């Protein structure tokens, strides 16, 4: 069957069995995340470091951190229990590319030991341009970059600091470096044929009107999907925006921005913001069945 909106056939062909990209596939194919990447190289105002990276994951969740060896053991155990498991992602609990050794050790072992599993990762993009070669080397075929702005004046309201080239940057300068690295990373990935999805967190009053421009810029640079997610800002999720108590969008506000971006990069509307150690079909979380103790028992 055809792809959503105006997705070109050759891209649809690559993603139709991917639960995160195809409305149809997410009923039949499973994915899992392994939480091997604890560190982060930037600070988002909406992040609470006690919990998983909220750029890709469900807010307020603490995942069980694994070493690369434990992660590989877990993936192989899950793949033998859940035959529909086709996709393995690294999405935290920090930034996958701020932990390059842990992330790429895991990817290399899986590439060797389970070559049929599709690999993906998500990142804030700061370290991305330096790591495109390694991404291609292990055949990682999908990357998600969280891009919340294409204007550092907007960005400095979202990111208080970044850590780059052994130095901490703040304010406009930090947001400008992050923006330039995100755009460069996106261009490099699409030039190498790596499917790249963009996540944006909709923050009312900060980037709501600006996301149309983000949509235009990422589409121009070859992003194949743009996923606009709501800021979830509730004390019980551990996410308060800076000190200001920023609210999240209403369902109508979210839909209005998603609608305004139609005809731009294809929009994904069924992303569930899964936990960094999610296991199973989307909307079904079997992570409790595959904790480390249980996997050791299975052997
Ligand atoms: Fe938190 Fe993720 Fe932002 Fe890092 S990139 S500060 S882990 S939300
Ligand atoms: Fe897929 Fe979104 Fe879940 Fe990631 S967070 S596995 S993209 S549905």
GROMACS .gro file of C-alpha atoms in nm, residues 31-39 49-66 71 74-75 87-96 103 106 120-122 272-280 285-288 290:
model
   59
   31UNK     CA    1   1.094  -0.235   1.847
   32UNK     CA    2   1.309  -0.205   2.153
   33UNK     CA    3   1.537   0.055   2.307
   34UNK     CA    4   1.843  -0.019   2.521
   35UNK     CA    5   1.949   0.242   2.776
   36UNK     CA    6   2.328   0.240   2.735
   37UNK     CA    7   2.393   0.616   2.704
   38UNK     CA    8   2.371   0.802   3.038
   39UNK     CA    9   2.565   1.124   2.967
   49UNK     CA   10   1.831   1.450   3.440
   50UNK     CA   11   1.685   1.210   3.690
   51UNK     CA   12   1.471   1.072   3.405
   52UNK     CA   13   1.521   0.953   3.048
   53UNK     CA   14   1.606   1.203   2.771
   54UNK     CA   15   1.274   1.365   2.690
   55UNK     CA   16   1.370   1.433   2.329
   56UNK     CA   17   1.260   1.085   2.227
   57UNK     CA   18   1.136   0.920   2.542
   58UNK     CA   19   0.836   0.935   2.767
   59UNK     CA   20   0.885   1.190   3.044
   60UNK     CA   21   0.916   1.078   3.403
   61UNK     CA   22   1.057   0.733   3.331
   62UNK     CA   23   1.381   0.598   3.476
   63UNK     CA   24   1.526   0.320   3.263
   64UNK     CA   25   1.758   0.047   3.378
   65UNK     CA   26   2.105   0.142   3.251
   66UNK     CA   27   2.296  -0.134   3.076
   71UNK     CA   28   2.241  -0.462   2.613
   74UNK     CA   29   1.909  -0.840   2.623
   75UNK     CA   30   1.849  -0.773   2.251
   87UNK     CA   31   1.419  -0.254   1.521
   88UNK     CA   32   1.669  -0.170   1.796
   89UNK     CA   33   1.718   0.189   1.899
   90UNK     CA   34   1.945   0.379   2.138
   91UNK     CA   35   1.758   0.678   2.275
   92UNK     CA   36   1.914   0.757   2.607
   93UNK     CA   37   1.873   0.788   2.893
   94UNK     CA   38   2.106   1.078   2.791
   95UNK     CA   39   2.229   1.152   2.438
   96UNK     CA   40   2.339   0.849   2.235
  103UNK     CA   41   2.665   0.344   2.177
  106UNK     CA   42   2.660  -0.188   2.124
  120UNK     CA   43   1.854   0.339   1.487
  121UNK     CA   44   1.953   0.610   1.730
  122UNK     CA   45   1.835   0.949   1.845
  272UNK     CA   46   0.434   0.723   2.145
  273UNK     CA   47   0.739   0.876   2.312
  274UNK     CA   48   0.854   0.537   2.433
  275UNK     CA   49   1.077   0.484   2.733
  276UNK     CA   50   1.453   0.448   2.673
  277UNK     CA   51   1.425   0.076   2.756
  278UNK     CA   52   1.093   0.008   2.580
  279UNK     CA   53   1.028  -0.343   2.447
  280UNK     CA   54   0.748  -0.470   2.223
  285UNK     CA   55   0.538  -0.209   2.689
  286UNK     CA   56   0.696  -0.538   2.783
  287UNK     CA   57   1.012  -0.392   2.938
  288UNK     CA   58   0.928  -0.543   3.278
  290UNK     CA   59   1.307  -0.831   3.017
   0.00000   0.00000   0.00000
